[in-house]
């Protein structure tokens, strides 16, 4: 069964450093998403991406964040200058054309020291 | 924006009993309501969903009901088993073109006691 994969599973970084989180969505899916979950809190929407551009973004997704689909398979989230409060689990998700269901990856745990 | 409230935050049931988790939403334009199960250390897994043109949907031991007028929806799990123990999240979305962000509830930790 096809699934969303994410790398790395755990990323530790120093405050102020740049990080790139990587995702491989389900092939033939066209909509891509990033969500985050701070420990013990709700899953929060960050951004959605369709047709090579951002469709929606939340207030969390400020100028420090960017997304890219550099090739036909990867979907990345970049945080330019990490802050302590960026520590969270980051989930990638994807959905297919004409389908509402979003399928989530296993997540990347980001720890900012 | 949309706000989703979920209750209870924790729920313990005996194996074989039923479990019910309830959610309310604020945006009357929301038209898609999925439920996710999250096991420890894993990503949310879609278990069932319902669209606003349907009042109830069932898949084996799992059912979801939607009351658009009252803006609430519920997850029902019958004949619970220990492997049903997990955190369950409800979510709501207003699907319109390429817009389809999910707003999640705060989660329910379900424990099924053997």
Short mmCIF file of C-alpha atoms in Angstrom, two decimals:
data_model
loop_
_atom_site.label_atom_id
_atom_site.label_comp_id
_atom_site.label_asym_id
_atom_site.label_seq_id
_atom_site.Cartn_x
_atom_site.Cartn_y
_atom_site.Cartn_z
CA UNK A 1 0.00 0.00 0.00
CA UNK A 2 1.49 3.38 -0.96
CA UNK A 3 2.43 5.66 1.91
CA UNK A 4 3.92 9.07 2.64
CA UNK A 5 7.51 8.90 3.85
CA UNK A 6 9.50 11.55 5.73
CA UNK A 7 13.17 12.03 6.53
CA UNK A 8 14.82 12.40 8.92
CA UNK A 9 12.73 10.87 11.69
CA UNK A 10 14.48 13.10 14.24
CA UNK A 11 16.44 16.32 13.66
CA UNK A 12 18.33 18.17 16.35
CA UNK A 13 19.59 21.66 15.56
CA UNK A 14 20.93 24.77 17.22
CA UNK A 15 18.78 27.89 17.45
CA UNK A 16 19.34 30.10 14.42
CA UNK A 17 20.33 27.25 12.12
CA UNK A 18 18.49 26.33 8.93
CA UNK A 19 16.76 22.98 8.64
CA UNK A 20 15.16 21.19 5.72
CA UNK A 21 12.56 18.53 6.33
CA UNK A 22 11.90 16.13 3.49
CA UNK A 23 8.81 14.27 2.39
CA UNK A 24 7.98 11.89 -0.41
CA UNK A 25 4.21 12.07 -0.99
CA UNK A 26 2.19 9.24 -2.45
CA UNK A 27 2.93 9.08 -6.17
CA UNK A 28 0.18 10.54 -8.40
CA UNK A 29 -1.05 12.74 -5.54
CA UNK A 30 -1.28 16.40 -6.45
CA UNK A 31 -1.97 18.20 -3.17
CA UNK A 32 0.70 18.45 -0.50
CA UNK A 33 0.57 19.74 3.05
CA UNK A 34 2.69 20.41 6.11
CA UNK A 35 1.27 20.29 9.62
CA UNK A 36 2.98 20.50 12.97
CA UNK A 37 2.17 19.18 16.44
CA UNK A 38 3.81 20.68 19.49
CA UNK A 39 4.08 18.06 22.23
CA UNK A 40 0.70 17.50 23.86
CA UNK A 41 -1.12 19.97 21.61
CA UNK A 42 -3.34 19.94 18.53
CA UNK A 43 -2.14 19.18 15.05
CA UNK A 44 -1.88 22.58 13.33
CA UNK A 45 -2.00 23.39 9.63
CA UNK A 46 1.02 25.19 8.19
CA UNK A 47 0.73 25.24 4.40
CA UNK A 48 -0.78 23.53 1.39
CA UNK A 49 0.77 23.29 -2.07
CA UNK A 50 -0.82 22.57 -5.43
CA UNK A 51 0.25 23.07 -9.01
CA UNK A 52 3.69 24.26 -7.91
CA UNK A 53 2.44 27.05 -5.72
CA UNK A 54 1.16 27.65 -2.21
CA UNK A 55 -2.64 27.32 -1.99
CA UNK A 56 -3.12 28.28 1.64
CA UNK A 57 -0.94 29.11 4.59
CA UNK A 58 -1.57 29.74 8.25
CA UNK A 59 -0.34 32.54 10.46
CA UNK A 60 2.38 30.20 11.71
CA UNK A 61 3.87 30.00 8.22
CA UNK A 62 5.79 33.28 8.25
CA UNK A 63 8.81 34.45 6.23
CA UNK A 64 11.06 31.98 8.05
CA UNK A 65 9.25 29.08 6.39
CA UNK A 66 9.30 28.02 2.76
CA UNK A 67 8.23 24.97 0.78
CA UNK A 68 9.50 23.52 -2.43
CA UNK A 69 8.90 20.63 -4.75
CA UNK A 70 12.39 20.39 -6.28
CA UNK A 71 11.64 17.34 -8.43
CA UNK A 72 8.78 15.01 -9.25
CA UNK A 73 8.86 13.16 -5.95
CA UNK A 74 10.13 15.27 -3.04
CA UNK A 75 8.33 17.98 -1.09
CA UNK A 76 10.41 19.97 1.39
CA UNK A 77 9.83 22.36 4.27
CA UNK A 78 12.64 24.77 5.07
CA UNK A 79 12.96 26.79 8.26
CA UNK A 80 15.59 29.48 7.69
CA UNK A 81 16.50 30.45 11.23
CA UNK A 82 15.09 28.06 13.80
CA UNK A 83 13.69 29.24 17.11
CA UNK A 84 13.16 27.26 20.30
CA UNK A 85 9.40 27.38 19.72
CA UNK A 86 9.82 25.59 16.38
CA UNK A 87 10.45 22.39 18.33
CA UNK A 88 7.59 20.08 17.31
CA UNK A 89 6.64 17.06 15.27
CA UNK A 90 6.23 18.03 11.62
CA UNK A 91 3.89 15.97 9.48
CA UNK A 92 3.70 15.91 5.71
CA UNK A 93 0.46 14.84 4.03
CA UNK A 94 -0.80 14.38 0.50
CA UNK A 95 -4.10 13.89 -1.29
CA UNK A 96 -5.13 12.92 -4.77
CA UNK A 97 -6.98 14.74 -7.53
CA UNK A 98 -10.69 14.88 -6.80
CA UNK A 99 -10.19 13.27 -3.39
CA UNK A 100 -10.55 14.90 0.01
CA UNK A 101 -8.66 12.30 2.05
CA UNK A 102 -5.27 13.44 3.34
CA UNK A 103 -2.72 10.76 4.09
CA UNK A 104 -0.07 11.59 6.67
CA UNK A 105 3.54 10.56 6.95
CA UNK A 106 5.14 9.33 10.19
CA UNK A 107 6.54 12.76 11.02
CA UNK A 108 9.89 14.39 11.74
CA UNK A 109 10.59 15.34 15.32
CA UNK A 110 12.46 18.66 15.29
CA UNK A 111 14.33 19.64 18.44
CA UNK A 112 15.80 23.14 18.57
CA UNK A 113 18.40 23.69 21.30
CA UNK B 1 -11.36 30.85 11.03
CA UNK B 2 -12.60 27.42 11.92
CA UNK B 3 -12.48 26.18 15.52
CA UNK B 4 -13.01 22.54 16.45
CA UNK B 5 -13.73 21.45 20.01
CA UNK B 6 -13.41 17.78 21.00
CA UNK B 7 -14.64 15.88 24.07
CA UNK B 8 -13.72 14.02 26.14
CA UNK B 9 -9.96 14.44 26.34
CA UNK B 10 -9.60 10.96 27.87
CA UNK B 11 -11.89 7.96 27.69
CA UNK B 12 -11.52 4.53 29.26
CA UNK B 13 -13.84 1.67 28.33
CA UNK B 14 -13.95 -2.05 28.97
CA UNK B 15 -13.16 -4.31 26.07
CA UNK B 16 -16.36 -5.02 24.16
CA UNK B 17 -18.08 -1.80 25.21
CA UNK B 18 -18.78 1.13 22.92
CA UNK B 19 -16.89 4.42 22.81
CA UNK B 20 -18.25 7.76 21.66
CA UNK B 21 -16.19 10.88 20.94
CA UNK B 22 -17.86 14.18 20.11
CA UNK B 23 -16.75 17.27 18.22
CA UNK B 24 -18.27 20.64 17.43
CA UNK B 25 -17.18 23.07 14.74
CA UNK B 26 -17.77 26.77 14.26
CA UNK B 27 -17.63 27.43 10.51
CA UNK B 28 -20.95 26.58 8.86
CA UNK B 29 -19.11 26.44 5.51
CA UNK B 30 -17.09 23.38 6.58
CA UNK B 31 -18.13 20.42 4.45
CA UNK B 32 -15.69 17.62 5.16
CA UNK B 33 -15.10 15.89 8.50
CA UNK B 34 -12.43 13.19 8.83
CA UNK B 35 -11.40 11.21 11.90
CA UNK B 36 -7.80 10.18 12.50
CA UNK B 37 -6.24 7.61 14.81
CA UNK B 38 -2.74 8.30 16.08
CA UNK B 39 -0.68 5.61 17.73
CA UNK B 40 2.38 6.46 19.78
CA UNK B 41 5.25 7.66 17.61
CA UNK B 42 3.26 7.50 14.37
CA UNK B 43 1.47 9.92 12.09
CA UNK B 44 -2.32 10.35 12.08
CA UNK B 45 -4.09 7.57 10.20
CA UNK B 46 -7.42 8.30 8.50
CA UNK B 47 -10.06 5.87 9.78
CA UNK B 48 -13.32 7.32 8.49
CA UNK B 49 -14.67 10.54 7.03
CA UNK B 50 -18.00 12.12 6.22
CA UNK B 51 -19.12 14.84 3.87
CA UNK B 52 -21.73 17.44 4.72
CA UNK B 53 -24.34 15.96 2.37
CA UNK B 54 -24.47 12.77 4.45
CA UNK B 55 -25.80 12.33 7.99
CA UNK B 56 -24.19 9.01 8.89
CA UNK B 57 -21.52 6.67 7.61
CA UNK B 58 -20.49 3.26 8.88
CA UNK B 59 -17.48 1.04 8.29
CA UNK B 60 -17.56 -2.22 10.25
CA UNK B 61 -17.20 -1.29 13.95
CA UNK B 62 -16.74 2.43 13.27
CA UNK B 63 -19.47 4.95 12.51
CA UNK B 64 -19.62 8.72 12.23
CA UNK B 65 -22.70 10.92 12.53
CA UNK B 66 -23.05 14.54 11.47
CA UNK B 67 -25.61 17.13 12.57
CA UNK B 68 -25.11 20.15 10.32
CA UNK B 69 -27.75 22.24 12.07
CA UNK B 70 -26.09 21.86 15.45
CA UNK B 71 -22.60 21.82 13.91
CA UNK B 72 -21.46 18.70 15.67
CA UNK B 73 -20.25 15.26 14.63
CA UNK B 74 -19.41 12.12 16.56
CA UNK B 75 -17.31 8.98 16.26
CA UNK B 76 -18.79 5.71 17.50
CA UNK B 77 -16.66 2.61 18.01
CA UNK B 78 -18.54 -0.57 18.91
CA UNK B 79 -17.17 -3.81 20.36
CA UNK B 80 -13.93 -2.09 21.34
CA UNK B 81 -10.69 -4.07 21.36
CA UNK B 82 -7.35 -3.34 23.07
CA UNK B 83 -5.83 -2.41 19.68
CA UNK B 84 -8.33 0.45 19.45
CA UNK B 85 -6.36 2.18 22.22
CA UNK B 86 -4.85 5.35 20.70
CA UNK B 87 -5.40 9.09 20.39
CA UNK B 88 -8.31 9.99 18.13
CA UNK B 89 -8.58 13.37 16.40
CA UNK B 90 -11.55 14.87 14.65
CA UNK B 91 -11.04 17.53 11.98
CA UNK B 92 -13.04 19.85 9.79
CA UNK B 93 -12.34 21.37 6.40
CA UNK B 94 -13.97 23.68 3.90
CA UNK B 95 -13.17 22.07 0.58
CA UNK B 96 -13.24 24.71 -2.17
CA UNK B 97 -11.02 24.36 -5.22
CA UNK B 98 -7.46 23.81 -4.03
CA UNK B 99 -8.29 25.00 -0.52
CA UNK B 100 -8.67 22.11 1.90
CA UNK B 101 -6.74 22.75 5.10
CA UNK B 102 -7.76 20.62 8.06
CA UNK B 103 -8.54 22.14 11.45
CA UNK B 104 -8.06 19.53 14.15
CA UNK B 105 -9.66 18.98 17.52
CA UNK B 106 -7.48 18.58 20.59
CA UNK B 107 -7.64 14.78 20.61
CA UNK B 108 -9.11 12.02 22.78
CA UNK B 109 -6.90 9.43 24.45
CA UNK B 110 -8.92 6.21 24.26
CA UNK B 111 -7.90 3.33 26.51
CA UNK B 112 -9.59 -0.04 26.08
CA UNK B 113 -9.17 -2.12 29.22
CA UNK B 114 -8.91 -5.90 28.74
#
